[in-house]
Tab-separated table of C-alpha atoms in Angstrom:
chain	number	residue	atom	x	y	z
A	1	MET	CA	31.874	-1.390	13.508
A	2	THR	CA	33.761	1.165	11.449
A	3	ASN	CA	31.665	2.908	8.850
A	4	HIS	CA	33.521	2.274	5.603
A	5	ALA	CA	31.213	4.607	3.697
A	6	GLY	CA	33.658	7.370	4.512
A	7	PHE	CA	36.059	5.764	2.073
A	8	ALA	CA	34.070	5.858	-1.131
A	9	ALA	CA	36.389	5.968	-4.134
A	10	ASP	CA	38.053	9.319	-4.753
A	11	ASP	CA	36.903	9.760	-8.316
A	12	ALA	CA	33.591	8.045	-7.880
A	13	VAL	CA	29.937	8.481	-8.630
A	14	THR	CA	28.283	8.972	-11.942
A	15	ALA	CA	26.196	12.138	-12.031
A	16	SER	CA	22.689	11.428	-10.774
A	17	VAL	CA	21.171	14.815	-10.029
A	18	PRO	CA	19.720	17.225	-12.595
A	19	VAL	CA	22.212	19.877	-13.663
A	20	GLN	CA	22.062	22.644	-16.195
A	21	ALA	CA	23.170	21.101	-19.483
A	22	ALA	CA	25.642	22.794	-21.762
A	23	GLN	CA	25.338	22.448	-25.519
A	24	GLY	CA	24.955	18.815	-26.572
A	25	GLY	CA	27.252	16.356	-28.251
A	26	ARG	CA	30.181	14.167	-27.256
A	27	HIS	CA	32.912	16.652	-26.420
A	28	PHE	CA	34.870	14.814	-23.714
A	29	PRO	CA	37.915	12.904	-25.029
A	30	PRO	CA	37.922	9.123	-24.539
A	31	PHE	CA	39.109	8.018	-21.105
A	32	LEU	CA	42.604	6.635	-20.720
A	33	ALA	CA	43.188	3.035	-19.779
A	34	PRO	CA	43.979	2.656	-16.078
A	35	SER	CA	47.651	2.564	-15.213
A	36	SER	CA	49.202	-0.478	-13.572
A	37	ARG	CA	49.225	-0.366	-9.761
A	38	LEU	CA	52.336	1.253	-8.355
A	39	THR	CA	53.612	-0.858	-5.500
A	40	ASP	CA	56.094	1.620	-4.043
A	41	CYS	CA	54.203	4.707	-2.894
A	42	LYS	CA	57.243	6.948	-2.577
A	43	LYS	CA	58.387	6.023	-6.079
A	44	ALA	CA	54.949	7.069	-7.252
A	45	ALA	CA	55.337	10.572	-5.819
A	46	ALA	CA	55.800	12.196	-9.218
A	47	HIS	CA	52.936	10.320	-10.886
A	48	VAL	CA	49.490	11.739	-11.536
A	49	ASP	CA	46.797	9.771	-9.744
A	50	LEU	CA	44.801	7.869	-12.336
A	51	ALA	CA	42.642	5.953	-9.869
A	52	GLY	CA	39.362	5.127	-11.468
A	53	ALA	CA	40.397	6.072	-15.004
A	54	GLY	CA	39.325	3.987	-17.956
A	55	GLY	CA	35.626	4.856	-17.838
A	56	VAL	CA	35.118	3.336	-14.393
A	57	ALA	CA	32.919	4.802	-11.698
A	58	THR	CA	32.350	3.459	-8.207
A	59	VAL	CA	29.155	2.718	-6.375
A	60	PRO	CA	28.612	5.359	-3.636
A	61	GLY	CA	29.904	4.106	-0.298
A	62	SER	CA	31.905	1.271	-1.812
A	63	TRP	CA	35.593	0.463	-1.926
A	64	PRO	CA	37.557	0.994	-5.164
A	65	ARG	CA	37.754	-2.764	-5.795
A	66	HIS	CA	33.947	-2.808	-6.142
A	67	ALA	CA	34.080	-0.455	-9.126
A	68	LYS	CA	31.862	-1.197	-12.091
A	69	PRO	CA	32.040	0.108	-15.685
A	70	VAL	CA	29.898	3.066	-16.724
A	71	SER	CA	27.696	2.312	-19.729
A	72	GLY	CA	28.264	4.168	-22.976
A	73	ALA	CA	24.878	5.864	-22.653
A	74	GLU	CA	25.645	7.056	-19.110
A	75	LEU	CA	29.017	8.347	-20.223
A	76	ASP	CA	27.549	10.185	-23.204
A	77	ASP	CA	24.890	11.747	-20.993
A	78	TRP	CA	27.465	12.961	-18.463
A	79	MET	CA	29.722	14.350	-21.197
A	80	GLU	CA	26.832	16.221	-22.737
A	81	LYS	CA	26.024	17.878	-19.420
A	82	HIS	CA	29.669	18.695	-18.658
A	83	PRO	CA	31.500	19.309	-21.959
A	84	SER	CA	35.166	20.152	-22.302
A	85	ALA	CA	35.931	23.807	-21.570
A	86	LEU	CA	38.597	23.610	-24.269
A	87	ALA	CA	36.374	22.125	-26.962
A	88	TRP	CA	33.702	24.693	-26.132
A	89	PHE	CA	36.014	27.602	-25.382
A	90	GLU	CA	34.281	29.933	-27.832
A	91	SER	CA	30.999	29.329	-26.000
A	92	VAL	CA	32.677	30.193	-22.707
A	93	ALA	CA	34.180	33.339	-24.221
A	94	ALA	CA	30.852	34.358	-25.726
A	95	ALA	CA	29.161	34.010	-22.330
A	96	ALA	CA	31.826	36.324	-20.852
A	97	LYS	CA	31.410	38.971	-23.569
A	98	GLY	CA	31.048	42.429	-22.063
A	99	LYS	CA	31.829	41.196	-18.560
A	100	GLU	CA	34.840	41.378	-16.269
A	101	ILE	CA	36.472	38.013	-15.728
A	102	VAL	CA	37.729	36.962	-12.294
A	103	VAL	CA	39.691	33.686	-12.084
A	104	PHE	CA	39.699	31.300	-9.105
A	105	LEU	CA	42.013	28.274	-9.118
A	106	ASP	CA	42.376	25.294	-6.814
A	107	TYR	CA	45.957	24.069	-6.498
A	108	ASP	CA	46.414	20.296	-6.017
A	109	GLY	CA	45.055	18.387	-8.992
A	110	THR	CA	44.356	21.629	-10.853
A	111	LEU	CA	47.653	23.504	-11.166
A	112	SER	CA	49.789	20.554	-10.062
A	113	PRO	CA	49.354	16.793	-10.409
A	114	ILE	CA	48.030	14.735	-7.529
A	115	VAL	CA	51.078	12.963	-6.090
A	116	ALA	CA	51.776	10.473	-3.326
A	117	ASP	CA	53.893	12.907	-1.296
A	118	PRO	CA	51.970	16.198	-0.785
A	119	ASP	CA	55.263	18.023	-0.166
A	120	ARG	CA	56.256	17.248	-3.763
A	121	ALA	CA	53.156	18.641	-5.492
A	122	PHE	CA	55.185	21.051	-7.605
A	123	MET	CA	53.654	23.064	-10.406
A	124	SER	CA	55.617	23.319	-13.633
A	125	ASP	CA	57.326	26.526	-14.754
A	126	GLU	CA	54.993	26.540	-17.776
A	127	MET	CA	51.956	26.439	-15.514
A	128	ARG	CA	53.363	29.223	-13.352
A	129	GLU	CA	53.800	31.411	-16.431
A	130	ALA	CA	50.245	30.614	-17.534
A	131	VAL	CA	48.904	31.713	-14.134
A	132	ARG	CA	51.126	34.801	-14.193
A	133	GLY	CA	49.742	35.690	-17.614
A	134	VAL	CA	46.144	35.351	-16.463
A	135	ALA	CA	46.799	37.461	-13.346
A	136	LYS	CA	48.244	40.234	-15.506
A	137	HIS	CA	44.888	40.645	-17.244
A	138	PHE	CA	42.289	39.371	-14.761
A	139	PRO	CA	42.043	39.404	-10.949
A	140	THR	CA	43.182	35.915	-9.931
A	141	ALA	CA	42.995	33.909	-6.708
A	142	ILE	CA	44.305	30.544	-5.544
A	143	VAL	CA	41.733	28.782	-3.329
A	144	SER	CA	43.250	25.732	-1.630
A	145	GLY	CA	42.909	23.417	1.340
A	146	ARG	CA	46.597	23.984	2.011
A	147	CYS	CA	47.741	26.681	4.391
A	148	ILE	CA	48.624	29.930	2.653
A	149	ASP	CA	52.359	29.682	3.279
A	150	LYS	CA	52.559	26.204	1.728
A	151	VAL	CA	50.572	27.017	-1.372
A	152	PHE	CA	52.483	30.278	-1.843
A	153	ASP	CA	55.764	28.358	-1.657
A	154	PHE	CA	54.512	26.243	-4.551
A	155	VAL	CA	53.036	29.058	-6.681
A	156	LYS	CA	55.537	31.832	-5.898
A	157	LEU	CA	53.448	34.629	-7.422
A	158	GLU	CA	52.938	37.725	-5.261
A	159	GLU	CA	50.357	39.316	-7.563
A	160	LEU	CA	47.609	36.852	-6.634
A	161	TYR	CA	45.010	36.540	-3.928
A	162	TYR	CA	45.491	33.434	-1.779
A	163	ALA	CA	42.685	31.731	0.142
A	164	GLY	CA	44.224	28.893	2.143
A	165	SER	CA	42.754	26.423	4.652
A	166	HIS	CA	39.680	25.920	2.414
A	167	GLY	CA	39.133	29.667	2.275
A	168	MET	CA	39.543	30.345	6.008
A	169	ASP	CA	42.772	32.308	5.567
A	170	ILE	CA	42.650	35.009	2.883
A	171	ARG	CA	45.464	37.296	1.843
A	172	GLY	CA	45.740	39.799	-0.994
A	173	PRO	CA	48.699	40.642	-3.242
A	174	THR	CA	51.631	42.650	-1.964
A	175	ALA	CA	51.871	46.362	-2.710
A	176	ALA	CA	54.878	45.750	-4.946
A	177	ALA	CA	52.975	43.167	-6.954
A	178	SER	CA	50.030	45.524	-7.316
A	179	GLU	CA	52.343	48.188	-8.706
A	180	TYR	CA	53.675	45.667	-11.215
A	181	ASN	CA	50.224	44.461	-12.179
A	182	HIS	CA	48.158	47.493	-13.136
A	183	ASN	CA	45.008	45.429	-13.568
A	184	MET	CA	45.201	44.168	-9.997
A	185	LYS	CA	46.146	47.565	-8.594
A	186	ALA	CA	43.137	49.230	-10.147
A	187	LYS	CA	40.703	46.697	-8.732
A	188	GLN	CA	42.148	45.622	-5.417
A	189	GLY	CA	43.591	48.616	-3.645
A	190	ASP	CA	44.996	47.589	-0.293
A	191	ALA	CA	45.755	43.925	0.289
A	192	VAL	CA	43.000	42.046	2.108
A	193	THR	CA	43.595	39.793	5.090
A	194	PHE	CA	40.709	37.796	6.540
A	195	GLN	CA	40.685	34.838	8.949
A	196	PRO	CA	37.136	33.823	9.943
A	197	ALA	CA	38.354	30.775	11.897
A	198	ALA	CA	41.076	32.500	13.932
A	199	ASP	CA	39.497	31.471	17.259
A	200	PHE	CA	39.969	27.796	16.365
A	201	LEU	CA	43.756	27.882	16.125
A	202	PRO	CA	44.414	26.436	19.630
A	203	VAL	CA	42.079	23.446	19.165
A	204	ILE	CA	43.415	22.752	15.656
A	205	GLU	CA	46.947	22.697	17.022
A	206	GLU	CA	45.931	20.380	19.861
A	207	VAL	CA	44.181	17.916	17.534
A	208	TYR	CA	47.142	17.978	15.150
A	209	HIS	CA	49.428	16.597	17.853
A	210	VAL	CA	46.850	13.997	18.942
A	211	LEU	CA	46.405	12.772	15.364
A	212	LYS	CA	50.164	12.651	14.801
A	213	GLU	CA	50.435	10.314	17.777
A	214	ARG	CA	47.473	8.119	16.725
A	215	MET	CA	48.624	7.857	13.105
A	216	ALA	CA	52.207	6.894	14.021
A	217	SER	CA	51.280	3.205	13.967
A	218	ILE	CA	49.722	3.340	10.471
A	219	ARG	CA	52.447	3.038	7.876
A	220	GLY	CA	52.207	5.526	5.050
A	221	SER	CA	49.791	7.904	6.778
A	222	LEU	CA	50.589	11.615	6.930
A	223	VAL	CA	49.004	14.320	9.082
A	224	GLU	CA	49.341	17.783	7.527
A	225	ASN	CA	48.789	20.978	9.509
A	226	ASN	CA	47.136	23.542	7.242
A	227	LYS	CA	46.782	26.147	9.995
A	228	PHE	CA	42.979	26.398	10.196
A	229	CYS	CA	42.345	22.802	9.146
A	230	LEU	CA	44.093	19.440	9.182
A	231	SER	CA	44.565	16.813	6.468
A	232	VAL	CA	45.124	13.104	7.105
A	233	HIS	CA	46.548	11.638	3.898
A	234	TYR	CA	46.173	7.905	3.255
A	235	ARG	CA	47.332	7.653	-0.361
A	236	CYS	CA	50.357	5.644	0.787
A	237	VAL	CA	48.438	3.523	3.317
A	238	ASP	CA	47.708	-0.106	2.501
A	239	GLU	CA	44.051	-0.431	1.543
A	240	ALA	CA	43.537	-3.029	4.269
A	241	GLU	CA	44.359	-0.319	6.834
A	242	TRP	CA	41.937	2.324	5.528
A	243	GLY	CA	39.166	1.271	7.897
A	244	VAL	CA	41.528	1.328	10.874
A	245	LEU	CA	42.724	4.813	9.949
A	246	ASP	CA	39.169	6.031	9.459
A	247	GLY	CA	38.135	4.688	12.861
A	248	LYS	CA	41.071	6.290	14.654
A	249	VAL	CA	40.479	9.697	13.060
A	250	ARG	CA	36.763	9.594	13.860
A	251	ALA	CA	37.483	8.566	17.453
A	252	VAL	CA	39.647	11.653	17.896
A	253	ILE	CA	37.199	14.061	16.248
A	254	GLU	CA	34.302	12.773	18.370
A	255	GLY	CA	35.989	14.413	21.339
A	256	TYR	CA	35.961	17.817	19.637
A	257	PRO	CA	32.404	18.930	18.812
A	258	ASP	CA	33.699	22.164	17.285
A	259	LEU	CA	35.401	20.198	14.483
A	260	ARG	CA	33.947	18.264	11.542
A	261	LEU	CA	35.277	15.601	9.214
A	262	SER	CA	35.004	15.464	5.421
A	263	LYS	CA	36.740	13.546	2.642
A	264	GLY	CA	38.811	14.561	-0.365
A	265	ARG	CA	40.961	12.560	-2.772
A	266	LYS	CA	42.539	9.962	-0.474
A	267	VAL	CA	42.578	12.491	2.338
A	268	LEU	CA	40.414	13.126	5.395
A	269	GLU	CA	39.886	16.810	6.154
A	270	ILE	CA	39.279	18.171	9.657
A	271	ARG	CA	37.814	21.658	9.735
A	272	PRO	CA	36.126	23.926	12.294
A	273	VAL	CA	32.336	23.844	12.480
A	274	ILE	CA	31.927	27.241	10.913
A	275	ASP	CA	29.686	28.478	8.121
A	276	TRP	CA	32.594	29.057	5.772
A	277	ASP	CA	33.998	27.136	2.801
A	278	LYS	CA	35.520	27.730	-0.633
A	279	GLY	CA	32.220	29.126	-1.858
A	280	SER	CA	32.232	31.631	1.003
A	281	ALA	CA	35.794	32.615	0.083
A	282	LEU	CA	34.737	33.169	-3.536
A	283	GLN	CA	31.911	35.456	-2.422
A	284	PHE	CA	34.181	37.331	-0.013
A	285	LEU	CA	36.793	37.935	-2.694
A	286	LEU	CA	34.214	39.119	-5.232
A	287	LYS	CA	32.919	41.573	-2.623
A	288	SER	CA	36.473	42.716	-1.840
A	289	LEU	CA	37.027	43.351	-5.542
A	290	GLY	CA	33.901	45.519	-5.681
A	291	TYR	CA	31.802	43.073	-7.707
A	292	GLU	CA	29.060	42.350	-5.170
A	293	GLY	CA	25.618	42.878	-6.669
A	294	ARG	CA	26.997	43.600	-10.146
A	295	ASN	CA	25.883	41.673	-13.208
A	296	ASN	CA	28.932	42.536	-15.315
A	297	VAL	CA	31.259	40.084	-13.599
A	298	PHE	CA	32.107	36.603	-14.930
A	299	PRO	CA	33.825	34.436	-12.296
A	300	ILE	CA	35.605	31.315	-13.535
A	301	TYR	CA	36.358	28.728	-10.842
A	302	ILE	CA	38.520	25.703	-11.717
A	303	GLY	CA	38.987	22.850	-9.247
A	304	ASP	CA	39.140	19.063	-8.942
A	305	ASP	CA	38.073	18.293	-5.371
A	306	ARG	CA	34.791	17.745	-3.543
A	307	THR	CA	35.464	20.896	-1.528
A	308	ASP	CA	35.406	22.891	-4.782
A	309	GLU	CA	31.751	21.932	-5.218
A	310	ASP	CA	30.842	24.616	-2.668
A	311	ALA	CA	32.231	27.233	-5.057
A	312	PHE	CA	30.551	25.642	-8.087
A	313	LYS	CA	27.207	25.790	-6.261
A	314	VAL	CA	27.689	29.463	-5.401
A	315	LEU	CA	28.225	30.288	-9.071
A	316	ARG	CA	25.123	28.324	-10.089
A	317	ASN	CA	23.045	30.126	-7.460
A	318	MET	CA	24.423	33.462	-8.639
A	319	GLY	CA	23.620	32.622	-12.250
A	320	GLN	CA	26.965	34.162	-13.194
A	321	GLY	CA	30.249	32.724	-14.429
A	322	ILE	CA	31.123	29.039	-14.716
A	323	GLY	CA	32.591	26.223	-12.662
A	324	ILE	CA	35.064	23.875	-14.349
A	325	LEU	CA	35.735	20.470	-12.799
A	326	VAL	CA	39.120	18.848	-13.432
A	327	THR	CA	38.510	15.110	-13.749
A	328	LYS	CA	39.131	12.042	-15.873
A	329	VAL	CA	36.002	10.233	-14.698
A	330	PRO	CA	32.295	11.059	-14.367
A	331	LYS	CA	31.364	12.610	-11.021
A	332	GLU	CA	28.313	14.216	-9.529
A	333	THR	CA	29.094	17.932	-9.823
A	334	ALA	CA	27.595	21.402	-9.970
A	335	ALA	CA	30.276	22.481	-12.470
A	336	SER	CA	29.189	23.370	-15.997
A	337	TYR	CA	32.335	22.315	-17.835
A	338	THR	CA	35.256	19.936	-17.428
A	339	LEU	CA	38.980	19.702	-18.077
A	340	ARG	CA	40.800	16.390	-17.823
A	341	GLU	CA	44.066	17.317	-16.111
A	342	PRO	CA	46.412	20.204	-15.210
A	343	SER	CA	47.851	20.332	-18.749
A	344	GLU	CA	44.369	21.201	-20.041
A	345	VAL	CA	43.970	23.810	-17.297
A	346	LYS	CA	47.208	25.385	-18.525
A	347	GLU	CA	45.920	25.440	-22.109
A	348	PHE	CA	42.620	26.978	-21.008
A	349	LEU	CA	44.422	29.756	-19.104
A	350	ARG	CA	46.626	30.442	-22.103
A	351	LYS	CA	43.548	30.799	-24.281
A	352	LEU	CA	42.093	33.376	-21.911
A	353	VAL	CA	45.286	35.406	-22.145
A	354	LYS	CA	45.582	35.013	-25.905
A	355	ILE	CA	42.195	36.469	-26.750
A	356	LYS	CA	42.772	39.307	-24.269
A	357	ILE	CA	46.123	40.177	-25.843
A	358	ASN	CA	44.605	39.958	-29.315
A	359	GLY	CA	42.058	42.595	-28.473
A	360	ASP	CA	39.371	40.129	-27.397
A	361	LYS	CA	38.118	39.813	-31.003
A	362	GLY	CA	34.721	40.803	-29.742
A	363	LEU	CA	34.452	37.795	-27.412
A	364	ILE	CA	35.441	39.060	-23.979
A	365	GLY	CA	34.724	42.405	-22.417
A	366	LYS	CA	37.253	44.591	-20.684
């Protein structure tokens, strides 16, 4: 029998493990009411995914239709542990005082909305300018499950670091961009290229073609080749077919012991069995920037996906910087703060730039 536990709701699970609490109080804005179900998936391509919104969490291992409301006390407790990074921006800035900020950003769901068609996950021009502004003052990296070429085509900023394929393909800014951005030039030197999973390219390519064939019979499914990993999207698949899709993907992966399966937001991720993830990429980039072993660095990692938890955990273990989870619903997370959606990420980035331009006002170090 197919194990349906692999299809727990995307935005599920009220926090249940002890986490370091930020300052108390109800700082998370009220949840939005859930949107009406969109029947045409392609027409929904430009819509942000609001699955689970409205103060609803899902029992671990259940299907979305089994969702149950979160009590007011549970919600208050979660908000107190993970307050808004905007509402508590001065606290964030005070923690960074005297330290050098390094910014890490996921892409889908963080800089762009989650959409039905992954090829249409465009970031706005305003968001691009916000990221450009941050990169002018702080070393900045995009850390995404997408392959580097795809995420670069969306972001279109040469002055950034890019860590694609969940951090398994890392590339630094171009020389021209470093010349333009004096802050990056001073800290980065030569562009860095690193591919810890390079030996897995042939098997990834082979499995991609097998999955394409197996998924052809499941309407709405999409297999995406992200170079060092694969993504099987089921956002446009009828819910009744989720178990069938899950079973077919698992049947394929069982024949490849060097690959492992994990789950994101309505997507199954196939990655090499290698001790490397987004947290590893964060550590590698900090080392490349010359920050390894230094206590005057303040990394800020912003992401919305389960794979970003690896980076949040690294920051907690380091005892430096902060993780910010982008979410509209309570989730189990190692992040310290939250933002509700990409528009709030944009505002947070603008605030970082504003206090830097204004001379820091004693809040943030050089």
